[in-house]
Coordinates of C-alpha atoms and ligand atoms in Angstrom, one line a residue:
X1 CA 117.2 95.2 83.0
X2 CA 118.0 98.8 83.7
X3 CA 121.0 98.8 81.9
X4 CA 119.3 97.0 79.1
X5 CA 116.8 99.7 79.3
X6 CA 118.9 102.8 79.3
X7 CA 121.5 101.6 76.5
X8 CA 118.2 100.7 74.7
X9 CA 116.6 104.3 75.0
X10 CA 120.5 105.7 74.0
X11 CA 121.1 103.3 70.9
X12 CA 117.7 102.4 69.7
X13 CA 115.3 104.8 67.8
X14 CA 112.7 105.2 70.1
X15 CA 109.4 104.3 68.3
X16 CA 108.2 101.8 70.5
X17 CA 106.8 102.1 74.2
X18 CA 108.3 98.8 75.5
X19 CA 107.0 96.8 78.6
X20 CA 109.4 96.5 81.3
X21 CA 110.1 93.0 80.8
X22 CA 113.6 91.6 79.2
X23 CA 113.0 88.3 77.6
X24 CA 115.7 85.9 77.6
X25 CA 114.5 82.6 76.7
X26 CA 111.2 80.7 75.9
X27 CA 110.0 77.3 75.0
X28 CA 106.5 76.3 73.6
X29 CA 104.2 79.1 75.3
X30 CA 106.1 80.0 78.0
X31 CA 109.3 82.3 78.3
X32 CA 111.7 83.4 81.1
X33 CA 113.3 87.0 81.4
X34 CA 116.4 87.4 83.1
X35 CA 115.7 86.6 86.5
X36 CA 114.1 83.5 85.5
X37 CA 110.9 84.4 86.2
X38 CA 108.1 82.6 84.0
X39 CA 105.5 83.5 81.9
X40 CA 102.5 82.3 79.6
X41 CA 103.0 83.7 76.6
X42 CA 99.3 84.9 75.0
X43 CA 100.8 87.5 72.5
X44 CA 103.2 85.3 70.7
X45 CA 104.7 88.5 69.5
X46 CA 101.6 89.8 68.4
X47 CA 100.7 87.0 66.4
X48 CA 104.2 85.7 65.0
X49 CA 105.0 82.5 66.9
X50 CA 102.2 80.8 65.6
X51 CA 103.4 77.8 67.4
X52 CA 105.4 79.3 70.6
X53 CA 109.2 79.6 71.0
X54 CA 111.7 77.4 70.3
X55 CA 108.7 74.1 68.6
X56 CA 111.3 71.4 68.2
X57 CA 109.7 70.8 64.3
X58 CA 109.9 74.4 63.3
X59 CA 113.2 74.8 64.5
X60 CA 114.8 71.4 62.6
X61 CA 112.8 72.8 59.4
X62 CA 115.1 76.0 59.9
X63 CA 117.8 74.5 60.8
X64 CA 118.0 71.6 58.1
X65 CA 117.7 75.0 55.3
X66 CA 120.5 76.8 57.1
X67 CA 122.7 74.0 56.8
X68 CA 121.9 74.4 53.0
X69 CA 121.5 77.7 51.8
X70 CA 120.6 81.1 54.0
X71 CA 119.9 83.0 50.8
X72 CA 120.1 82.9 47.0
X73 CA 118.1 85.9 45.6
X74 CA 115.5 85.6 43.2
X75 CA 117.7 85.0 40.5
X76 CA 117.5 81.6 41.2
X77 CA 114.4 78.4 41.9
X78 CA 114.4 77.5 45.6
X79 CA 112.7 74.6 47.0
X80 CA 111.3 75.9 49.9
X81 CA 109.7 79.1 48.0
X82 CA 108.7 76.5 45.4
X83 CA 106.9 74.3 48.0
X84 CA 105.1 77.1 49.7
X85 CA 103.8 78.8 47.1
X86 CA 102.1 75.7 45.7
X87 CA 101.2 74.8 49.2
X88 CA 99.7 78.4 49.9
X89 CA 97.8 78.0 46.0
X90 CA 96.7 74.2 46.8
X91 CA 94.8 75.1 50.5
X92 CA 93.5 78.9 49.4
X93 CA 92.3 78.2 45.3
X94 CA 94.4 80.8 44.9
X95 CA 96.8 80.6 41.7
X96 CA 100.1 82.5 42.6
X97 CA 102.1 83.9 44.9
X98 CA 104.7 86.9 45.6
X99 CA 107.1 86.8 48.7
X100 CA 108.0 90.0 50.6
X101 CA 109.2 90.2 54.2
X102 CA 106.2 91.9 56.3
X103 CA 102.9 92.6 56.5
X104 CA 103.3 96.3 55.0
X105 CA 105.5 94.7 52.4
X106 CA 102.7 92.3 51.1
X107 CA 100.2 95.3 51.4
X108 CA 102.3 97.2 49.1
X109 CA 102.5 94.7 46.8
X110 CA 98.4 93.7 46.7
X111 CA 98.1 97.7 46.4
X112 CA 100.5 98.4 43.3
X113 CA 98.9 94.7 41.7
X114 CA 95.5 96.3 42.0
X115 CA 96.5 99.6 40.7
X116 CA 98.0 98.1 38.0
X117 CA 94.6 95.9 37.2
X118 CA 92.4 99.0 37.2
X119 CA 94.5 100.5 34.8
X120 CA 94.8 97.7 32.5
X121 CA 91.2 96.5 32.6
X122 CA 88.8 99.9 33.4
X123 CA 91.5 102.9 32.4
X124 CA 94.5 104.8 34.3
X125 CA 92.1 106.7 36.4
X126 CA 90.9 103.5 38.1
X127 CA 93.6 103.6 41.0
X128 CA 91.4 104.2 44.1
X129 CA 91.4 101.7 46.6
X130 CA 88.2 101.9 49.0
X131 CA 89.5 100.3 52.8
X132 CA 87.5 101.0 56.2
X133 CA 87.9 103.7 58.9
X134 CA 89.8 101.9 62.3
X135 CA 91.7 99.5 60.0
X136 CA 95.4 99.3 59.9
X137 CA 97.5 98.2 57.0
X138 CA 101.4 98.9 58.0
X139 CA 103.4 101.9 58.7
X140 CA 104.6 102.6 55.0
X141 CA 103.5 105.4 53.4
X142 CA 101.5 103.9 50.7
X143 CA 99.7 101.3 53.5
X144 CA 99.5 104.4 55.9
X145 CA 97.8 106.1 53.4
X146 CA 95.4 102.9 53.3
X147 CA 94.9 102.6 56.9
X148 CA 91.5 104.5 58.2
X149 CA 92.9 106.1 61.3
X150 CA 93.5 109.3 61.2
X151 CA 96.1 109.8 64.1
X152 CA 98.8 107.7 62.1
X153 CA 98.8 109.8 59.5
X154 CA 99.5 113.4 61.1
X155 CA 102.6 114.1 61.1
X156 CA 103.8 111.9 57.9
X157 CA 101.8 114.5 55.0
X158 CA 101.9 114.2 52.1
X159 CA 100.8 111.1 51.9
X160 CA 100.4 108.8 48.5
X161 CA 97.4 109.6 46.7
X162 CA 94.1 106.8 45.6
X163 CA 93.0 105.7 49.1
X164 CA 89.1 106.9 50.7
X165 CA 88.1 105.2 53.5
X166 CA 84.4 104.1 54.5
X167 CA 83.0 102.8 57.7
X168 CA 83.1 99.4 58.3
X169 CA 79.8 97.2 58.2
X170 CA 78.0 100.1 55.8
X171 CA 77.6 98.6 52.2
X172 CA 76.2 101.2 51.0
X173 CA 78.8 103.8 51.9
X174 CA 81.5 101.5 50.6
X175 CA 79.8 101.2 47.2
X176 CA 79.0 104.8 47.0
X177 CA 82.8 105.6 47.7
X178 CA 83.7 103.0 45.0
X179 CA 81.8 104.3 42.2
X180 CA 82.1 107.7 43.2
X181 CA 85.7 106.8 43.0
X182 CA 86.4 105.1 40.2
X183 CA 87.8 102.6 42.7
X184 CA 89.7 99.4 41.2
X185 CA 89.5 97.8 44.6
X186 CA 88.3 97.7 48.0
X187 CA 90.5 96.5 50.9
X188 CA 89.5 95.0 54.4
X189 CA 90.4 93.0 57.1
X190 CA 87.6 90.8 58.1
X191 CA 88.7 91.2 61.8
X192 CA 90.3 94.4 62.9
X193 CA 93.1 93.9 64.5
X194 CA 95.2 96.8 65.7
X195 CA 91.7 98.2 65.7
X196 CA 90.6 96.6 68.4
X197 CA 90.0 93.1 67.4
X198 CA 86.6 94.0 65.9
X199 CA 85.1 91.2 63.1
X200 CA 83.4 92.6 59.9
X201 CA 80.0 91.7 59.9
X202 CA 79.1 88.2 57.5
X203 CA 76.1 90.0 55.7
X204 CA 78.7 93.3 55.4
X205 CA 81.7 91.2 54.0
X206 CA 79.4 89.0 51.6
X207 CA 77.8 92.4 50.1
X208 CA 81.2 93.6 49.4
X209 CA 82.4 90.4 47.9
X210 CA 79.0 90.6 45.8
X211 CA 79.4 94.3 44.7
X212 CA 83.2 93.9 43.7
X213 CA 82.6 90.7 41.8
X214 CA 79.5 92.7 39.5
X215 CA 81.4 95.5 39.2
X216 CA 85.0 94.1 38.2
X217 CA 86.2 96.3 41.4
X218 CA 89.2 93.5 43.4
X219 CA 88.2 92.2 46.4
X220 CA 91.9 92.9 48.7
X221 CA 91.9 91.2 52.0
X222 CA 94.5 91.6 54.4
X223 CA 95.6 88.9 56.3
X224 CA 98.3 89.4 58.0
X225 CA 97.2 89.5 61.6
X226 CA 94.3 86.9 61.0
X227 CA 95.9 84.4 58.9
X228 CA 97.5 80.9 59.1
X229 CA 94.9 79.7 61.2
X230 CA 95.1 82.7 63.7
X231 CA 91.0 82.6 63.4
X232 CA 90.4 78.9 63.3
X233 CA 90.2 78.5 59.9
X234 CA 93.6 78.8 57.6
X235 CA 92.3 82.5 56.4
X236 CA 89.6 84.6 58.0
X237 CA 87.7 85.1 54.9
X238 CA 86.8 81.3 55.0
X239 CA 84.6 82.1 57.9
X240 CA 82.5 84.4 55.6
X241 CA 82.4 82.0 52.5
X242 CA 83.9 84.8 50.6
X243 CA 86.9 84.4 48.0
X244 CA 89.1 87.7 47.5
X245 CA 91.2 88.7 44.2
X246 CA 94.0 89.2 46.4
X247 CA 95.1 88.3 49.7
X248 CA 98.3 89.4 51.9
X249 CA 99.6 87.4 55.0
X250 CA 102.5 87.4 56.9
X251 CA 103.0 87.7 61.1
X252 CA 102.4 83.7 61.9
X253 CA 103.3 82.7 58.2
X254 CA 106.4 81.4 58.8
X255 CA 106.6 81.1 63.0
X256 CA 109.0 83.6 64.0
X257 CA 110.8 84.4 60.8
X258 CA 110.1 87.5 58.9
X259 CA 107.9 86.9 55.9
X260 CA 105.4 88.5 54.1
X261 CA 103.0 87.3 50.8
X262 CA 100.3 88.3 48.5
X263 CA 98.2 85.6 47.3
X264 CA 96.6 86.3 43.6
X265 CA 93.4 84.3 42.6
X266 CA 92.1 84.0 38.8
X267 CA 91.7 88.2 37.6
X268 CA 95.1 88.8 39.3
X269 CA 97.4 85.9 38.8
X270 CA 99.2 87.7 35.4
X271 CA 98.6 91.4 37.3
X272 CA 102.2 91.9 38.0
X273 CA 105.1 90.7 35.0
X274 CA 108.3 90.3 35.2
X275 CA 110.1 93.9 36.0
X276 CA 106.7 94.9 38.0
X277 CA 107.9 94.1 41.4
X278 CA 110.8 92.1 43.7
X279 CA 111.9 92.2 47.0
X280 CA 115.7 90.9 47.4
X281 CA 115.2 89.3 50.7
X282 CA 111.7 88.1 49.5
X283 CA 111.1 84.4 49.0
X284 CA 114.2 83.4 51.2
X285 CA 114.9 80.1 52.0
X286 CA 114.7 79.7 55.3
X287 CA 111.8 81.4 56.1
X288 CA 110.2 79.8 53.6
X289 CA 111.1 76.2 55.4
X290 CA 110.2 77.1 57.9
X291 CA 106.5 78.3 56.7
X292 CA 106.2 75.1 54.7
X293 CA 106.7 73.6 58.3
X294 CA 104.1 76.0 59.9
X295 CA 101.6 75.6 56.9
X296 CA 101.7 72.0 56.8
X297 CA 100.5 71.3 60.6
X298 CA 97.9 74.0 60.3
X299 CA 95.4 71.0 59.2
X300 CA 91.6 70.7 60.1
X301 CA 92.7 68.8 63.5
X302 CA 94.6 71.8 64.5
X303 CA 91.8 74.5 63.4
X304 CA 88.9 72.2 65.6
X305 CA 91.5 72.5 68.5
X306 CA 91.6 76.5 67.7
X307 CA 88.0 77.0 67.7
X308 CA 87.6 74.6 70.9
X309 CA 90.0 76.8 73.1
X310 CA 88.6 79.9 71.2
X311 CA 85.3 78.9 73.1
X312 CA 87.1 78.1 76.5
X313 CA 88.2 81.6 76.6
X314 CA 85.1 82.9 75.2
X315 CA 83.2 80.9 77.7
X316 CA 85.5 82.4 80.4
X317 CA 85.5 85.9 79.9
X318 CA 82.1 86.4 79.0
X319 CA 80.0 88.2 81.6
X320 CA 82.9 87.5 84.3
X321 CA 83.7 90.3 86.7
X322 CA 85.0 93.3 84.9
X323 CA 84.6 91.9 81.7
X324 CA 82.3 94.4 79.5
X325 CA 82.7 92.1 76.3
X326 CA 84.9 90.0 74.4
X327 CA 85.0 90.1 70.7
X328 CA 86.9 88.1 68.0
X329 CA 87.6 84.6 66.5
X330 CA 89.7 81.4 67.1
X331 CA 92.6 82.8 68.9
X332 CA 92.5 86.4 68.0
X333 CA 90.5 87.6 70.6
X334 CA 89.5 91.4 72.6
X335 CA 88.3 91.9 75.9
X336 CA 87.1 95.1 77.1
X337 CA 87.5 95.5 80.4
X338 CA 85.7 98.1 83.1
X339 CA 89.6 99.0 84.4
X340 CA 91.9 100.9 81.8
X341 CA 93.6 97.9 79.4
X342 CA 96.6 98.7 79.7
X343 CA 96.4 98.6 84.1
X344 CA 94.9 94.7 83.4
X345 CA 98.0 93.7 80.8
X346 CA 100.3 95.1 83.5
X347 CA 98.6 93.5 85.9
X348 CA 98.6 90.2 84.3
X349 CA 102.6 90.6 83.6
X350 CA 103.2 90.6 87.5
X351 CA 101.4 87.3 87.9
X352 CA 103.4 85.7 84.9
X353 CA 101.0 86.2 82.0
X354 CA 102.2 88.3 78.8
X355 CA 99.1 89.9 76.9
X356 CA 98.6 92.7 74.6
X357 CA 96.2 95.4 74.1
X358 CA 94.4 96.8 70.9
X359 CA 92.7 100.1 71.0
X360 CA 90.8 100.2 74.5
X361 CA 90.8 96.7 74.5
X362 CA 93.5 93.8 75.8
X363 CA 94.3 91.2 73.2
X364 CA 95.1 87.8 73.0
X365 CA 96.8 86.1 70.3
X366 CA 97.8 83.0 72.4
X367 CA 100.3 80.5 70.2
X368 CA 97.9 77.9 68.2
X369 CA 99.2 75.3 69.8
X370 CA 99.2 76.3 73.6
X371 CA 98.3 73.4 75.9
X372 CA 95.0 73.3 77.3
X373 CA 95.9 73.4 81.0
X374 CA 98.6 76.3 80.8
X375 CA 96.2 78.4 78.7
X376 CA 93.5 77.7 81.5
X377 CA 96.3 78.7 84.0
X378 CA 96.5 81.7 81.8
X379 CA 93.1 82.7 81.3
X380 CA 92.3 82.7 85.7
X381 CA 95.2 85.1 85.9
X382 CA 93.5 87.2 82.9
X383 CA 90.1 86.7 84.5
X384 CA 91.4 87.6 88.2
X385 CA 93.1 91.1 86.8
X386 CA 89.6 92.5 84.9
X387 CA 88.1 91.6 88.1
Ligands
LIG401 C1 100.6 94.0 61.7 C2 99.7 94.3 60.5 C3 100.3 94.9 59.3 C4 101.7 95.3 59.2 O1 102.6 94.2 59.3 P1 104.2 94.5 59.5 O2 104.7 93.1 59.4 O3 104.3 95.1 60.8 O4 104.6 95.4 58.4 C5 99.4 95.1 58.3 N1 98.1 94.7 58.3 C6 97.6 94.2 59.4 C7 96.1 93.8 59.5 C8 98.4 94.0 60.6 O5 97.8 93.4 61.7

């Protein structure tokens, strides 16, 4: 571990603040570092391993596409990028779909498609896009420039022009800044994630769908933390009753494989033509597999189970010792706790449970399929350290 650590510090760039933990191996919601010491997994790599390490039908999805074809380019049809985009289109109403390879990669690519529709159908000064203050898009400079917290932007000036930010749950401000504006869209994410796992209000989120649908302004949601059933439902705007112009997803899209996409509904589905955009990795094969494998058991059985051990935890933490609140949907959930977050996560990792924290808050993004009794396991471990 501390030679891990110290050729890590010389060789890797040193942009992230890493827990002292080396991971070696995992299976379903637990994983073992290097002195085979176990833990519950509630992170699932912030929301990637949508069904836990190593899921025997994920991993034959991959492997049956490797033994095919790694990679073609989109120069050519695939099956699996086929199958997923109509799967995507067939559970969403959605109408069409562009692949990328992460979150800030799909942002990107909702932000240039609704640029390019505010040109086209208001005039070339439509290019504003309205998001929130504490939202996060991505760490490129066009979905920095989007996100609503000031501290990421700093020391990365200048940064792209056409993006005002609004607080979140005020209509009124967010149609005031898209008029003033000329805004061709407004973009949210119904639950903030890297925020601090704060949900939009309904009444907030169904004025906004309202305002952008009478004033031809796109309704941009991203996804990419709360997706693929993260919020027990398949997308998080389904717990609002909303539907958005354009949506981008990616973390748990495809289990553990990197892969990003932007979902256009009926005004966006001809946005971007041929020439407008690509990604070479975009679309590959394998990821795609194995999405169409994550996609496909993400059905209403698995979404009851999500909401049921959503309101185990709920039911848990709420009011328990140290416990201030707990905030969030399905499995994507805060807890703000009387003792420093980050002393509770580290607490937590020496008695064998790996959590995250958001903001001033710790975070659980537990794999959708964690069993009932090793997430209660969990959860008393969680519950013991607010304490
Ligand atoms: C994680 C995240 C992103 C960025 O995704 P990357 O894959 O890291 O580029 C964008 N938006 C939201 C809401 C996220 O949670």
């Amino acid at each position: 571990m501390n030679d891990l650590k110290a050729i890590d510090k010389q060789y890797v760039a040193n942009t992230y603040a890493r827990f002292p933990v080396a991971l070696l191996s995992g299976k379903g919601s637990l994983a073992y570092d290097e002195n085979g010491k176990e833990y519950v997994d509630l992170g699932s790599g912030i929301g990637v391993t949508s069904f836990g390490f190593g899921d025997d039908e994920w991993k034959a999805a991959v492997v049956e596409q490797l033994g095919k074809l790694q990679h073609t380019s989109n120069l050519y049809y695939t099956e699996p990028c086929v199958k997923l985009a109509e799967m995507l289109c067939e559970r969403t109403g959605m109408k069409k779909v562009f692949f990328g390879n992460s979150g800030a990669e799909a942002n990107e690519g909702m932000i240039k498609a609704a640029r390019k529709y505010g040109a086209e159908h208001k005039g070339p000064e439509y290019y504003t896009i309205v998001t929130l203050e504490n939202s996060f898009h991505g760490r490129t400079l066009g979905t920095l420039a989007a996100t609503g917290q000031e501290h990421y932007h700093e020391l990365f000036q200048p940064l792209p022009a056409g993006f005002v930010h609004a607080p979140a749950n005020d209509l009124d401000a967010v149609k005031k800044a898209a008029i003033e504006n000329k805004a061709c869209a407004v973009m949210i994410e119904c639950i903030q994630g890297e925020g601090g796992v704060v949900p939009l209000t309904e009444e907030f989120v169904k004025g906004v769908a309202s305002f952008c649908a009478e004033n031809d302004v796109l309704l941009c949601v991203d996804e990419v933390q709360t997706g693929n059933g993260r919020t027990g439902q398949l997308y998080a705007y389904m717990n609002y009753g909303v539907q958005p112009d354009i949506v981008s997803t990616a973390k748990g899209i495809a289990g553990g494989l990197p892969l990003g996409a932007v979902l256009f509904g009926e005004k966006t589905e001809f946005t971007l033509g041929a020439g407008d955009h690509g990604s070479t990795f975009g679309g590959n094969p394998v990821s795609c597999a194995a999405a169409c494998s994550i996609l496909s058991r993400i059905d209403d059985a698995l979404l009851a189970d999500v909401r049921k051990k959503s309101a185990y935890i709920f039911a848990e933490l709420s009011g328990a010792p140290g416990v201030e609140a707990v905030t969030g949907m399905g499995l994507m959930i805060g807890v703000k706790t009387v003792k420093p977050a980050a002393d509770v996560v580290k607490a937590c990792m020496e008695n064998g449970v790996l959590c995250l924290t958001a903001k001033d808050k710790v975070r659980l993004l537990p794999a959708l399929n964690i069993p009932m009794d090793v997430l209660a396991r969990a959860i008393a471990v969680v519950k013991d350290a607010c304490a």
